[in-house]
PDB file with one MODEL, atoms N, CA, C and O in Angstrom:
MODEL        1
ATOM      1  N   UNK A   1      97.944  96.598 104.951  1.00  0.00           N
ATOM      2  CA  UNK A   1      98.609  96.339 103.677  1.00  0.00           C
ATOM      3  C   UNK A   1      99.632  95.217 103.862  1.00  0.00           C
ATOM      4  O   UNK A   1     100.444  95.241 104.786  1.00  0.00           O
ATOM      5  N   UNK A   2      99.574  94.261 102.986  1.00  0.00           N
ATOM      6  CA  UNK A   2     100.556  93.168 103.011  1.00  0.00           C
ATOM      7  C   UNK A   2     101.837  93.674 102.348  1.00  0.00           C
ATOM      8  O   UNK A   2     101.798  94.217 101.245  1.00  0.00           O
ATOM      9  N   UNK A   3     102.957  93.495 103.021  1.00  0.00           N
ATOM     10  CA  UNK A   3     104.210  94.006 102.454  1.00  0.00           C
ATOM     11  C   UNK A   3     105.275  92.917 102.358  1.00  0.00           C
ATOM     12  O   UNK A   3     106.467  93.201 102.476  1.00  0.00           O
ATOM     13  N   UNK A   4     104.858  91.695 102.148  1.00  0.00           N
ATOM     14  CA  UNK A   4     105.807  90.594 102.025  1.00  0.00           C
ATOM     15  C   UNK A   4     106.473  90.636 100.650  1.00  0.00           C
ATOM     16  O   UNK A   4     105.879  91.066  99.662  1.00  0.00           O
ATOM     17  N   UNK A   5     107.706  90.184 100.619  1.00  0.00           N
ATOM     18  CA  UNK A   5     108.435  90.092  99.354  1.00  0.00           C
ATOM     19  C   UNK A   5     107.813  88.967  98.540  1.00  0.00           C
ATOM     20  O   UNK A   5     107.647  87.853  99.037  1.00  0.00           O
ATOM     21  N   UNK A   6     107.467  89.258  97.284  1.00  0.00           N
ATOM     22  CA  UNK A   6     106.860  88.245  96.428  1.00  0.00           C
ATOM     23  C   UNK A   6     107.178  88.559  94.971  1.00  0.00           C
ATOM     24  O   UNK A   6     107.313  89.720  94.585  1.00  0.00           O
ATOM     25  N   UNK A   7     107.293  87.518  94.182  1.00  0.00           N
ATOM     26  CA  UNK A   7     107.483  87.703  92.739  1.00  0.00           C
ATOM     27  C   UNK A   7     106.231  88.372  92.188  1.00  0.00           C
ATOM     28  O   UNK A   7     105.108  87.988  92.515  1.00  0.00           O
ATOM     29  N   UNK A   8     106.443  89.374  91.350  1.00  0.00           N
ATOM     30  CA  UNK A   8     105.327  90.109  90.769  1.00  0.00           C
ATOM     31  C   UNK A   8     104.990  91.391  91.507  1.00  0.00           C
ATOM     32  O   UNK A   8     104.193  92.190  91.015  1.00  0.00           O
ATOM     33  N   UNK A   9     105.583  91.608  92.685  1.00  0.00           N
ATOM     34  CA  UNK A   9     105.291  92.832  93.445  1.00  0.00           C
ATOM     35  C   UNK A   9     105.983  94.023  92.787  1.00  0.00           C
ATOM     36  O   UNK A   9     107.152  93.951  92.407  1.00  0.00           O
ATOM     37  N   UNK A  10     105.238  95.113  92.661  1.00  0.00           N
ATOM     38  CA  UNK A  10     105.783  96.365  92.142  1.00  0.00           C
ATOM     39  C   UNK A  10     106.564  97.037  93.273  1.00  0.00           C
ATOM     40  O   UNK A  10     106.094  97.093  94.409  1.00  0.00           O
ATOM     41  N   UNK A  11     107.753  97.544  92.960  1.00  0.00           N
ATOM     42  CA  UNK A  11     108.585  98.214  93.964  1.00  0.00           C
ATOM     43  C   UNK A  11     109.037  99.568  93.443  1.00  0.00           C
ATOM     44  O   UNK A  11     109.164  99.774  92.236  1.00  0.00           O
ATOM     45  N   UNK A  12     109.278 100.490  94.373  1.00  0.00           N
ATOM     46  CA  UNK A  12     109.877 101.781  94.041  1.00  0.00           C
ATOM     47  C   UNK A  12     111.337 101.725  94.456  1.00  0.00           C
ATOM     48  O   UNK A  12     111.653 101.320  95.575  1.00  0.00           O
ATOM     49  N   UNK A  13     112.228 102.130  93.557  1.00  0.00           N
ATOM     50  CA  UNK A  13     113.662 102.110  93.832  1.00  0.00           C
ATOM     51  C   UNK A  13     114.025 103.376  94.605  1.00  0.00           C
ATOM     52  O   UNK A  13     113.761 104.491  94.153  1.00  0.00           O
ATOM     53  N   UNK A  14     114.635 103.188  95.779  1.00  0.00           N
ATOM     54  CA  UNK A  14     114.987 104.323  96.639  1.00  0.00           C
ATOM     55  C   UNK A  14     116.437 104.767  96.494  1.00  0.00           C
ATOM     56  O   UNK A  14     116.757 105.916  96.798  1.00  0.00           O
ATOM     57  N   UNK A  15     117.320 103.886  96.038  1.00  0.00           N
ATOM     58  CA  UNK A  15     118.746 104.189  95.930  1.00  0.00           C
ATOM     59  C   UNK A  15     119.299 103.671  94.602  1.00  0.00           C
ATOM     60  O   UNK A  15     118.811 102.682  94.057  1.00  0.00           O
ATOM     61  N   UNK A  16     120.316 104.349  94.097  1.00  0.00           N
ATOM     62  CA  UNK A  16     121.003 103.885  92.896  1.00  0.00           C
ATOM     63  C   UNK A  16     120.593 104.642  91.646  1.00  0.00           C
ATOM     64  O   UNK A  16     119.888 105.648  91.709  1.00  0.00           O
ATOM     65  N   UNK A  17     121.057 104.129  90.492  1.00  0.00           N
ATOM     66  CA  UNK A  17     120.786 104.791  89.206  1.00  0.00           C
ATOM     67  C   UNK A  17     119.304 104.912  88.906  1.00  0.00           C
ATOM     68  O   UNK A  17     118.852 105.927  88.376  1.00  0.00           O
ATOM     69  N   UNK A  18     118.555 103.884  89.242  1.00  0.00           N
ATOM     70  CA  UNK A  18     117.129 103.869  88.937  1.00  0.00           C
ATOM     71  C   UNK A  18     116.279 104.515  90.005  1.00  0.00           C
ATOM     72  O   UNK A  18     115.079 104.256  90.088  1.00  0.00           O
ATOM     73  N   UNK A  19     116.889 105.357  90.826  1.00  0.00           N
ATOM     74  CA  UNK A  19     116.197 105.969  91.962  1.00  0.00           C
ATOM     75  C   UNK A  19     114.892 106.631  91.523  1.00  0.00           C
ATOM     76  O   UNK A  19     114.839 107.301  90.492  1.00  0.00           O
ATOM     77  N   UNK A  20     113.846 106.432  92.319  1.00  0.00           N
ATOM     78  CA  UNK A  20     112.493 106.959  92.092  1.00  0.00           C
ATOM     79  C   UNK A  20     111.755 106.259  90.954  1.00  0.00           C
ATOM     80  O   UNK A  20     110.612 106.603  90.657  1.00  0.00           O
ATOM     81  N   UNK A  21     112.392 105.288  90.319  1.00  0.00           N
ATOM     82  CA  UNK A  21     111.722 104.531  89.273  1.00  0.00           C
ATOM     83  C   UNK A  21     110.972 103.344  89.859  1.00  0.00           C
ATOM     84  O   UNK A  21     111.145 102.997  91.027  1.00  0.00           O
ATOM     85  N   UNK A  22     110.144 102.732  89.038  1.00  0.00           N
ATOM     86  CA  UNK A  22     109.396 101.550  89.444  1.00  0.00           C
ATOM     87  C   UNK A  22     109.948 100.320  88.738  1.00  0.00           C
ATOM     88  O   UNK A  22     110.458 100.407  87.621  1.00  0.00           O
ATOM     89  N   UNK A  23     109.839  99.184  89.397  1.00  0.00           N
ATOM     90  CA  UNK A  23     110.282  97.917  88.817  1.00  0.00           C
ATOM     91  C   UNK A  23     109.417  96.800  89.399  1.00  0.00           C
ATOM     92  O   UNK A  23     108.579  97.036  90.269  1.00  0.00           O
ATOM     93  N   UNK A  24     109.633  95.590  88.908  1.00  0.00           N
ATOM     94  CA  UNK A  24     108.879  94.427  89.360  1.00  0.00           C
ATOM     95  C   UNK A  24     109.868  93.384  89.876  1.00  0.00           C
ATOM     96  O   UNK A  24     110.905  93.139  89.259  1.00  0.00           O
ATOM     97  N   UNK A  25     109.539  92.779  91.005  1.00  0.00           N
ATOM     98  CA  UNK A  25     110.387  91.698  91.528  1.00  0.00           C
ATOM     99  C   UNK A  25     110.181  90.463  90.651  1.00  0.00           C
ATOM    100  O   UNK A  25     109.060  89.975  90.505  1.00  0.00           O
ATOM    101  N   UNK A  26     111.278  89.961  90.067  1.00  0.00           N
ATOM    102  CA  UNK A  26     111.166  88.768  89.217  1.00  0.00           C
ATOM    103  C   UNK A  26     111.934  87.586  89.795  1.00  0.00           C
ATOM    104  O   UNK A  26     111.927  86.494  89.225  1.00  0.00           O
ATOM    105  N   UNK A  27     112.591  87.805  90.921  1.00  0.00           N
ATOM    106  CA  UNK A  27     113.310  86.710  91.565  1.00  0.00           C
ATOM    107  C   UNK A  27     113.686  87.086  92.985  1.00  0.00           C
ATOM    108  O   UNK A  27     113.880  88.261  93.298  1.00  0.00           O
ATOM    109  N   UNK A  28     113.787  86.078  93.844  1.00  0.00           N
ATOM    110  CA  UNK A  28     114.182  86.297  95.224  1.00  0.00           C
ATOM    111  C   UNK A  28     115.496  85.560  95.434  1.00  0.00           C
ATOM    112  O   UNK A  28     115.548  84.336  95.306  1.00  0.00           O
ATOM    113  N   UNK A  29     116.563  86.297  95.758  1.00  0.00           N
ATOM    114  CA  UNK A  29     117.888  85.711  95.939  1.00  0.00           C
ATOM    115  C   UNK A  29     117.985  85.095  97.331  1.00  0.00           C
ATOM    116  O   UNK A  29     118.308  83.916  97.475  1.00  0.00           O
ATOM    117  N   UNK A  30     117.703  85.901  98.352  1.00  0.00           N
ATOM    118  CA  UNK A  30     117.691  85.429  99.736  1.00  0.00           C
ATOM    119  C   UNK A  30     116.842  86.398 100.560  1.00  0.00           C
ATOM    120  O   UNK A  30     116.034  87.139  99.999  1.00  0.00           O
ATOM    121  N   UNK A  31     117.011  86.401 101.861  1.00  0.00           N
ATOM    122  CA  UNK A  31     116.153  87.261 102.680  1.00  0.00           C
ATOM    123  C   UNK A  31     116.560  88.737 102.634  1.00  0.00           C
ATOM    124  O   UNK A  31     115.884  89.583 103.221  1.00  0.00           O
ATOM    125  N   UNK A  32     117.669  89.054 101.936  1.00  0.00           N
ATOM    126  CA  UNK A  32     118.116  90.442 101.840  1.00  0.00           C
ATOM    127  C   UNK A  32     118.097  91.010 100.419  1.00  0.00           C
ATOM    128  O   UNK A  32     118.032  92.226 100.239  1.00  0.00           O
ATOM    129  N   UNK A  33     118.153  90.143  99.421  1.00  0.00           N
ATOM    130  CA  UNK A  33     118.260  90.607  98.039  1.00  0.00           C
ATOM    131  C   UNK A  33     117.182  90.010  97.136  1.00  0.00           C
ATOM    132  O   UNK A  33     116.739  88.878  97.328  1.00  0.00           O
ATOM    133  N   UNK A  34     116.768  90.816  96.135  1.00  0.00           N
ATOM    134  CA  UNK A  34     115.820  90.358  95.120  1.00  0.00           C
ATOM    135  C   UNK A  34     116.356  90.764  93.746  1.00  0.00           C
ATOM    136  O   UNK A  34     117.270  91.583  93.642  1.00  0.00           O
ATOM    137  N   UNK A  35     115.785  90.190  92.710  1.00  0.00           N
ATOM    138  CA  UNK A  35     116.093  90.571  91.337  1.00  0.00           C
ATOM    139  C   UNK A  35     114.922  91.388  90.812  1.00  0.00           C
ATOM    140  O   UNK A  35     113.769  90.968  90.909  1.00  0.00           O
ATOM    141  N   UNK A  36     115.225  92.565  90.251  1.00  0.00           N
ATOM    142  CA  UNK A  36     114.162  93.415  89.726  1.00  0.00           C
ATOM    143  C   UNK A  36     114.415  93.728  88.257  1.00  0.00           C
ATOM    144  O   UNK A  36     115.555  93.720  87.791  1.00  0.00           O
ATOM    145  N   UNK A  37     113.332  94.003  87.540  1.00  0.00           N
ATOM    146  CA  UNK A  37     113.409  94.416  86.135  1.00  0.00           C
ATOM    147  C   UNK A  37     112.216  95.314  85.847  1.00  0.00           C
ATOM    148  O   UNK A  37     111.173  95.211  86.493  1.00  0.00           O
ATOM    149  N   UNK A  38     112.385  96.196  84.866  1.00  0.00           N
ATOM    150  CA  UNK A  38     111.270  97.073  84.484  1.00  0.00           C
ATOM    151  C   UNK A  38     110.824  96.865  83.037  1.00  0.00           C
ATOM    152  O   UNK A  38     109.859  97.485  82.588  1.00  0.00           O
ATOM    153  N   UNK A  39     111.519  96.000  82.312  1.00  0.00           N
ATOM    154  CA  UNK A  39     111.135  95.715  80.928  1.00  0.00           C
ATOM    155  C   UNK A  39     111.632  96.759  79.940  1.00  0.00           C
ATOM    156  O   UNK A  39     111.434  96.616  78.733  1.00  0.00           O
ATOM    157  N   UNK A  40     112.275  97.808  80.443  1.00  0.00           N
ATOM    158  CA  UNK A  40     112.749  98.885  79.574  1.00  0.00           C
ATOM    159  C   UNK A  40     114.266  99.021  79.720  1.00  0.00           C
ATOM    160  O   UNK A  40     115.011  98.420  78.945  1.00  0.00           O
ATOM    161  N   UNK A  41     114.727  99.783  80.677  1.00  0.00           N
ATOM    162  CA  UNK A  41     116.168  99.929  80.897  1.00  0.00           C
ATOM    163  C   UNK A  41     116.759  98.653  81.493  1.00  0.00           C
ATOM    164  O   UNK A  41     117.898  98.291  81.196  1.00  0.00           O
ATOM    165  N   UNK A  42     115.999  97.991  82.315  1.00  0.00           N
ATOM    166  CA  UNK A  42     116.446  96.757  82.971  1.00  0.00           C
ATOM    167  C   UNK A  42     115.547  95.633  82.467  1.00  0.00           C
ATOM    168  O   UNK A  42     114.408  95.492  82.911  1.00  0.00           O
ATOM    169  N   UNK A  43     116.065  94.839  81.541  1.00  0.00           N
ATOM    170  CA  UNK A  43     115.282  93.789  80.884  1.00  0.00           C
ATOM    171  C   UNK A  43     115.225  92.525  81.737  1.00  0.00           C
ATOM    172  O   UNK A  43     116.002  92.362  82.678  1.00  0.00           O
ATOM    173  N   UNK A  44     114.296  91.635  81.396  1.00  0.00           N
ATOM    174  CA  UNK A  44     114.147  90.373  82.126  1.00  0.00           C
ATOM    175  C   UNK A  44     115.433  89.554  82.106  1.00  0.00           C
ATOM    176  O   UNK A  44     115.805  88.952  83.113  1.00  0.00           O
ATOM    177  N   UNK A  45     116.109  89.533  80.962  1.00  0.00           N
ATOM    178  CA  UNK A  45     117.318  88.710  80.818  1.00  0.00           C
ATOM    179  C   UNK A  45     118.541  89.308  81.524  1.00  0.00           C
ATOM    180  O   UNK A  45     119.575  88.648  81.633  1.00  0.00           O
ATOM    181  N   UNK A  46     118.431  90.537  81.995  1.00  0.00           N
ATOM    182  CA  UNK A  46     119.547  91.191  82.692  1.00  0.00           C
ATOM    183  C   UNK A  46     119.005  91.940  83.919  1.00  0.00           C
ATOM    184  O   UNK A  46     119.098  93.166  83.986  1.00  0.00           O
ATOM    185  N   UNK A  47     118.442  91.207  84.886  1.00  0.00           N
ATOM    186  CA  UNK A  47     117.825  91.866  86.039  1.00  0.00           C
ATOM    187  C   UNK A  47     118.865  92.477  86.971  1.00  0.00           C
ATOM    188  O   UNK A  47     120.037  92.103  86.939  1.00  0.00           O
ATOM    189  N   UNK A  48     118.431  93.405  87.789  1.00  0.00           N
ATOM    190  CA  UNK A  48     119.302  94.051  88.775  1.00  0.00           C
ATOM    191  C   UNK A  48     119.122  93.367  90.116  1.00  0.00           C
ATOM    192  O   UNK A  48     118.001  93.199  90.596  1.00  0.00           O
ATOM    193  N   UNK A  49     120.245  92.970  90.722  1.00  0.00           N
ATOM    194  CA  UNK A  49     120.206  92.434  92.082  1.00  0.00           C
ATOM    195  C   UNK A  49     120.169  93.638  93.009  1.00  0.00           C
ATOM    196  O   UNK A  49     121.060  94.486  92.963  1.00  0.00           O
ATOM    197  N   UNK A  50     119.142  93.718  93.850  1.00  0.00           N
ATOM    198  CA  UNK A  50     118.942  94.909  94.673  1.00  0.00           C
ATOM    199  C   UNK A  50     118.646  94.516  96.107  1.00  0.00           C
ATOM    200  O   UNK A  50     117.908  93.565  96.365  1.00  0.00           O
ATOM    201  N   UNK A  51     119.232  95.263  97.044  1.00  0.00           N
ATOM    202  CA  UNK A  51     118.962  95.050  98.458  1.00  0.00           C
ATOM    203  C   UNK A  51     117.548  95.524  98.778  1.00  0.00           C
ATOM    204  O   UNK A  51     117.093  96.542  98.259  1.00  0.00           O
ATOM    205  N   UNK A  52     116.868  94.785  99.626  1.00  0.00           N
ATOM    206  CA  UNK A  52     115.521  95.187 100.040  1.00  0.00           C
ATOM    207  C   UNK A  52     115.542  96.518 100.789  1.00  0.00           C
ATOM    208  O   UNK A  52     114.535  97.226 100.824  1.00  0.00           O
ATOM    209  N   UNK A  53     116.679  96.860 101.386  1.00  0.00           N
ATOM    210  CA  UNK A  53     116.800  98.143 102.086  1.00  0.00           C
ATOM    211  C   UNK A  53     116.719  99.323 101.114  1.00  0.00           C
ATOM    212  O   UNK A  53     116.419 100.445 101.522  1.00  0.00           O
ATOM    213  N   UNK A  54     116.985  99.069  99.834  1.00  0.00           N
ATOM    214  CA  UNK A  54     116.976 100.125  98.828  1.00  0.00           C
ATOM    215  C   UNK A  54     115.689 100.152  98.022  1.00  0.00           C
ATOM    216  O   UNK A  54     115.597 100.849  97.011  1.00  0.00           O
ATOM    217  N   UNK A  55     114.695  99.395  98.468  1.00  0.00           N
ATOM    218  CA  UNK A  55     113.416  99.323  97.762  1.00  0.00           C
ATOM    219  C   UNK A  55     112.267  99.633  98.702  1.00  0.00           C
ATOM    220  O   UNK A  55     112.317  99.329  99.894  1.00  0.00           O
ATOM    221  N   UNK A  56     111.234 100.241  98.146  1.00  0.00           N
ATOM    222  CA  UNK A  56     109.983 100.430  98.884  1.00  0.00           C
ATOM    223  C   UNK A  56     108.949  99.518  98.240  1.00  0.00           C
ATOM    224  O   UNK A  56     108.614  99.681  97.067  1.00  0.00           O
ATOM    225  N   UNK A  57     108.445  98.561  99.007  1.00  0.00           N
ATOM    226  CA  UNK A  57     107.456  97.631  98.473  1.00  0.00           C
ATOM    227  C   UNK A  57     106.101  98.334  98.393  1.00  0.00           C
ATOM    228  O   UNK A  57     105.679  98.978  99.353  1.00  0.00           O
ATOM    229  N   UNK A  58     105.423  98.213  97.259  1.00  0.00           N
ATOM    230  CA  UNK A  58     104.074  98.764  97.136  1.00  0.00           C
ATOM    231  C   UNK A  58     103.078  97.668  97.484  1.00  0.00           C
ATOM    232  O   UNK A  58     103.453  96.520  97.721  1.00  0.00           O
ATOM    233  N   UNK A  59     101.814  98.039  97.511  1.00  0.00           N
ATOM    234  CA  UNK A  59     100.770  97.060  97.801  1.00  0.00           C
ATOM    235  C   UNK A  59     100.402  96.234  96.574  1.00  0.00           C
ATOM    236  O   UNK A  59      99.677  95.246  96.688  1.00  0.00           O
ATOM    237  N   UNK A  60     100.894  96.629  95.401  1.00  0.00           N
ATOM    238  CA  UNK A  60     100.470  96.009  94.145  1.00  0.00           C
ATOM    239  C   UNK A  60     101.303  94.785  93.774  1.00  0.00           C
ATOM    240  O   UNK A  60     102.533  94.808  93.826  1.00  0.00           O
ATOM    241  N   UNK A  61     100.603  93.719  93.401  1.00  0.00           N
ATOM    242  CA  UNK A  61     101.244  92.530  92.833  1.00  0.00           C
ATOM    243  C   UNK A  61     100.585  92.285  91.480  1.00  0.00           C
ATOM    244  O   UNK A  61      99.361  92.196  91.388  1.00  0.00           O
ATOM    245  N   UNK A  62     101.392  92.177  90.440  1.00  0.00           N
ATOM    246  CA  UNK A  62     100.870  91.979  89.089  1.00  0.00           C
ATOM    247  C   UNK A  62     100.538  90.509  88.860  1.00  0.00           C
ATOM    248  O   UNK A  62     101.421  89.653  88.847  1.00  0.00           O
ATOM    249  N   UNK A  63      99.257  90.235  88.681  1.00  0.00           N
ATOM    250  CA  UNK A  63      98.837  88.851  88.446  1.00  0.00           C
ATOM    251  C   UNK A  63      99.371  88.331  87.110  1.00  0.00           C
ATOM    252  O   UNK A  63      99.645  87.139  86.977  1.00  0.00           O
ATOM    253  N   UNK A  64      99.520  89.218  86.119  1.00  0.00           N
ATOM    254  CA  UNK A  64     100.054  88.802  84.816  1.00  0.00           C
ATOM    255  C   UNK A  64     101.483  88.280  84.966  1.00  0.00           C
ATOM    256  O   UNK A  64     101.843  87.252  84.394  1.00  0.00           O
ATOM    257  N   UNK A  65     102.290  89.004  85.743  1.00  0.00           N
ATOM    258  CA  UNK A  65     103.683  88.591  85.949  1.00  0.00           C
ATOM    259  C   UNK A  65     103.735  87.288  86.743  1.00  0.00           C
ATOM    260  O   UNK A  65     104.489  86.380  86.395  1.00  0.00           O
ATOM    261  N   UNK A  66     102.946  87.192  87.799  1.00  0.00           N
ATOM    262  CA  UNK A  66     102.922  85.987  88.637  1.00  0.00           C
ATOM    263  C   UNK A  66     102.523  84.775  87.800  1.00  0.00           C
ATOM    264  O   UNK A  66     103.185  83.739  87.861  1.00  0.00           O
ATOM    265  N   UNK A  67     101.448  84.892  87.019  1.00  0.00           N
ATOM    266  CA  UNK A  67     100.970  83.777  86.199  1.00  0.00           C
ATOM    267  C   UNK A  67     102.010  83.356  85.167  1.00  0.00           C
ATOM    268  O   UNK A  67     102.251  82.164  84.976  1.00  0.00           O
ATOM    269  N   UNK A  68     102.618  84.321  84.509  1.00  0.00           N
ATOM    270  CA  UNK A  68     103.616  84.014  83.493  1.00  0.00           C
ATOM    271  C   UNK A  68     104.829  83.313  84.108  1.00  0.00           C
ATOM    272  O   UNK A  68     105.346  82.352  83.538  1.00  0.00           O
ATOM    273  N   UNK A  69     105.282  83.791  85.266  1.00  0.00           N
ATOM    274  CA  UNK A  69     106.438  83.177  85.934  1.00  0.00           C
ATOM    275  C   UNK A  69     106.113  81.748  86.381  1.00  0.00           C
ATOM    276  O   UNK A  69     106.969  80.867  86.307  1.00  0.00           O
ATOM    277  N   UNK A  70     104.887  81.518  86.841  1.00  0.00           N
ATOM    278  CA  UNK A  70     104.497  80.168  87.270  1.00  0.00           C
ATOM    279  C   UNK A  70     104.386  79.221  86.086  1.00  0.00           C
ATOM    280  O   UNK A  70     104.780  78.059  86.179  1.00  0.00           O
ATOM    281  N   UNK A  71     103.850  79.715  84.967  1.00  0.00           N
ATOM    282  CA  UNK A  71     103.628  78.856  83.806  1.00  0.00           C
ATOM    283  C   UNK A  71     104.918  78.547  83.042  1.00  0.00           C
ATOM    284  O   UNK A  71     105.150  77.400  82.658  1.00  0.00           O
ATOM    285  N   UNK A  72     105.758  79.561  82.819  1.00  0.00           N
ATOM    286  CA  UNK A  72     106.911  79.383  81.940  1.00  0.00           C
ATOM    287  C   UNK A  72     108.255  79.660  82.609  1.00  0.00           C
ATOM    288  O   UNK A  72     109.300  79.339  82.043  1.00  0.00           O
ATOM    289  N   UNK A  73     108.246  80.246  83.797  1.00  0.00           N
ATOM    290  CA  UNK A  73     109.496  80.614  84.444  1.00  0.00           C
ATOM    291  C   UNK A  73     110.098  81.888  83.871  1.00  0.00           C
ATOM    292  O   UNK A  73     111.214  82.264  84.226  1.00  0.00           O
ATOM    293  N   UNK A  74     109.367  82.547  82.990  1.00  0.00           N
ATOM    294  CA  UNK A  74     109.807  83.788  82.346  1.00  0.00           C
ATOM    295  C   UNK A  74     108.636  84.767  82.288  1.00  0.00           C
ATOM    296  O   UNK A  74     107.481  84.402  82.507  1.00  0.00           O
ATOM    297  N   UNK A  75     108.964  85.993  81.992  1.00  0.00           N
ATOM    298  CA  UNK A  75     107.932  86.992  81.721  1.00  0.00           C
ATOM    299  C   UNK A  75     108.485  87.898  80.624  1.00  0.00           C
ATOM    300  O   UNK A  75     109.683  88.180  80.599  1.00  0.00           O
ATOM    301  N   UNK A  76     107.635  88.348  79.734  1.00  0.00           N
ATOM    302  CA  UNK A  76     108.112  89.214  78.647  1.00  0.00           C
ATOM    303  C   UNK A  76     108.356  90.619  79.186  1.00  0.00           C
ATOM    304  O   UNK A  76     107.755  91.039  80.175  1.00  0.00           O
ATOM    305  N   UNK A  77     109.246  91.330  78.516  1.00  0.00           N
ATOM    306  CA  UNK A  77     109.509  92.716  78.903  1.00  0.00           C
ATOM    307  C   UNK A  77     108.264  93.576  78.708  1.00  0.00           C
ATOM    308  O   UNK A  77     108.034  94.528  79.454  1.00  0.00           O
ATOM    309  N   UNK A  78     107.467  93.234  77.702  1.00  0.00           N
ATOM    310  CA  UNK A  78     106.219  93.977  77.467  1.00  0.00           C
ATOM    311  C   UNK A  78     105.268  93.815  78.652  1.00  0.00           C
ATOM    312  O   UNK A  78     104.602  94.774  79.042  1.00  0.00           O
ATOM    313  N   UNK A  79     105.198  92.617  79.228  1.00  0.00           N
ATOM    314  CA  UNK A  79     104.331  92.403  80.388  1.00  0.00           C
ATOM    315  C   UNK A  79     104.824  93.187  81.603  1.00  0.00           C
ATOM    316  O   UNK A  79     104.024  93.694  82.389  1.00  0.00           O
ATOM    317  N   UNK A  80     106.141  93.281  81.750  1.00  0.00           N
ATOM    318  CA  UNK A  80     106.694  94.070  82.847  1.00  0.00           C
ATOM    319  C   UNK A  80     106.326  95.541  82.679  1.00  0.00           C
ATOM    320  O   UNK A  80     105.901  96.192  83.633  1.00  0.00           O
ATOM    321  N   UNK A  81     106.489  96.061  81.465  1.00  0.00           N
ATOM    322  CA  UNK A  81     106.125  97.463  81.207  1.00  0.00           C
ATOM    323  C   UNK A  81     104.638  97.688  81.421  1.00  0.00           C
ATOM    324  O   UNK A  81     104.235  98.706  81.984  1.00  0.00           O
ATOM    325  N   UNK A  82     103.813  96.733  80.968  1.00  0.00           N
ATOM    326  CA  UNK A  82     102.364  96.820  81.134  1.00  0.00           C
ATOM    327  C   UNK A  82     101.979  96.845  82.611  1.00  0.00           C
ATOM    328  O   UNK A  82     101.125  97.633  83.016  1.00  0.00           O
ATOM    329  N   UNK A  83     102.604  95.987  83.415  1.00  0.00           N
ATOM    330  CA  UNK A  83     102.292  95.916  84.848  1.00  0.00           C
ATOM    331  C   UNK A  83     102.616  97.236  85.535  1.00  0.00           C
ATOM    332  O   UNK A  83     101.840  97.716  86.361  1.00  0.00           O
ATOM    333  N   UNK A  84     103.760  97.823  85.197  1.00  0.00           N
ATOM    334  CA  UNK A  84     104.151  99.095  85.799  1.00  0.00           C
ATOM    335  C   UNK A  84     103.214 100.209  85.348  1.00  0.00           C
ATOM    336  O   UNK A  84     102.800 101.041  86.156  1.00  0.00           O
ATOM    337  N   UNK A  85     102.878 100.229  84.062  1.00  0.00           N
ATOM    338  CA  UNK A  85     101.974 101.256  83.541  1.00  0.00           C
ATOM    339  C   UNK A  85     100.591 101.154  84.183  1.00  0.00           C
ATOM    340  O   UNK A  85      99.986 102.170  84.525  1.00  0.00           O
ATOM    341  N   UNK A  86     100.097  99.937  84.345  1.00  0.00           N
ATOM    342  CA  UNK A  86      98.798  99.718  84.976  1.00  0.00           C
ATOM    343  C   UNK A  86      98.806 100.220  86.429  1.00  0.00           C
ATOM    344  O   UNK A  86      97.833 100.812  86.897  1.00  0.00           O
ATOM    345  N   UNK A  87      99.920  99.974  87.129  1.00  0.00           N
ATOM    346  CA  UNK A  87     100.046 100.448  88.509  1.00  0.00           C
ATOM    347  C   UNK A  87     100.024 101.976  88.553  1.00  0.00           C
ATOM    348  O   UNK A  87      99.357 102.559  89.407  1.00  0.00           O
ATOM    349  N   UNK A  88     100.745 102.623  87.644  1.00  0.00           N
ATOM    350  CA  UNK A  88     100.799 104.089  87.605  1.00  0.00           C
ATOM    351  C   UNK A  88      99.409 104.654  87.348  1.00  0.00           C
ATOM    352  O   UNK A  88      98.992 105.612  87.999  1.00  0.00           O
ATOM    353  N   UNK A  89      98.691 104.056  86.393  1.00  0.00           N
ATOM    354  CA  UNK A  89      97.338 104.541  86.064  1.00  0.00           C
ATOM    355  C   UNK A  89      96.389 104.358  87.235  1.00  0.00           C
ATOM    356  O   UNK A  89      95.595 105.250  87.536  1.00  0.00           O
ATOM    357  N   UNK A  90      96.463 103.211  87.898  1.00  0.00           N
ATOM    358  CA  UNK A  90      95.562 102.948  89.026  1.00  0.00           C
ATOM    359  C   UNK A  90      95.874 103.877  90.206  1.00  0.00           C
ATOM    360  O   UNK A  90      94.972 104.329  90.911  1.00  0.00           O
ATOM    361  N   UNK A  91      97.149 104.146  90.401  1.00  0.00           N
ATOM    362  CA  UNK A  91      97.580 105.012  91.499  1.00  0.00           C
ATOM    363  C   UNK A  91      97.147 106.458  91.240  1.00  0.00           C
ATOM    364  O   UNK A  91      96.862 107.202  92.179  1.00  0.00           O
ATOM    365  N   UNK A  92      97.099 106.843  89.984  1.00  0.00           N
ATOM    366  CA  UNK A  92      96.742 108.210  89.611  1.00  0.00           C
ATOM    367  C   UNK A  92      95.259 108.527  89.711  1.00  0.00           C
ATOM    368  O   UNK A  92      94.863 109.693  89.682  1.00  0.00           O
ATOM    369  N   UNK A  93      94.443 107.493  89.828  1.00  0.00           N
ATOM    370  CA  UNK A  93      92.987 107.724  89.879  1.00  0.00           C
ATOM    371  C   UNK A  93      92.549 108.351  91.166  1.00  0.00           C
ATOM    372  O   UNK A  93      91.359 108.605  91.355  1.00  0.00           O
TER     373      UNK A  93
ENDMDL
END
């Protein structure tokens, strides 16, 4: 399994208010911190800066989020919610 930090990767939050929730990496600050959003409680315009030590990287990378970020530098909150929902459904199979 590839576990490199990448924009569009689905992550599980291990520490903090959003503990046990899922989010998507929408920005990389440096080698220790990333910006995450879930499109619901944490919107694209107000991402959470989170330490990689407090996140569990999943194997899933959302192509919709990656494509949108490459094309426009943004992603809609609906796409973030869709990516997380798709991951949950695929994981449940």
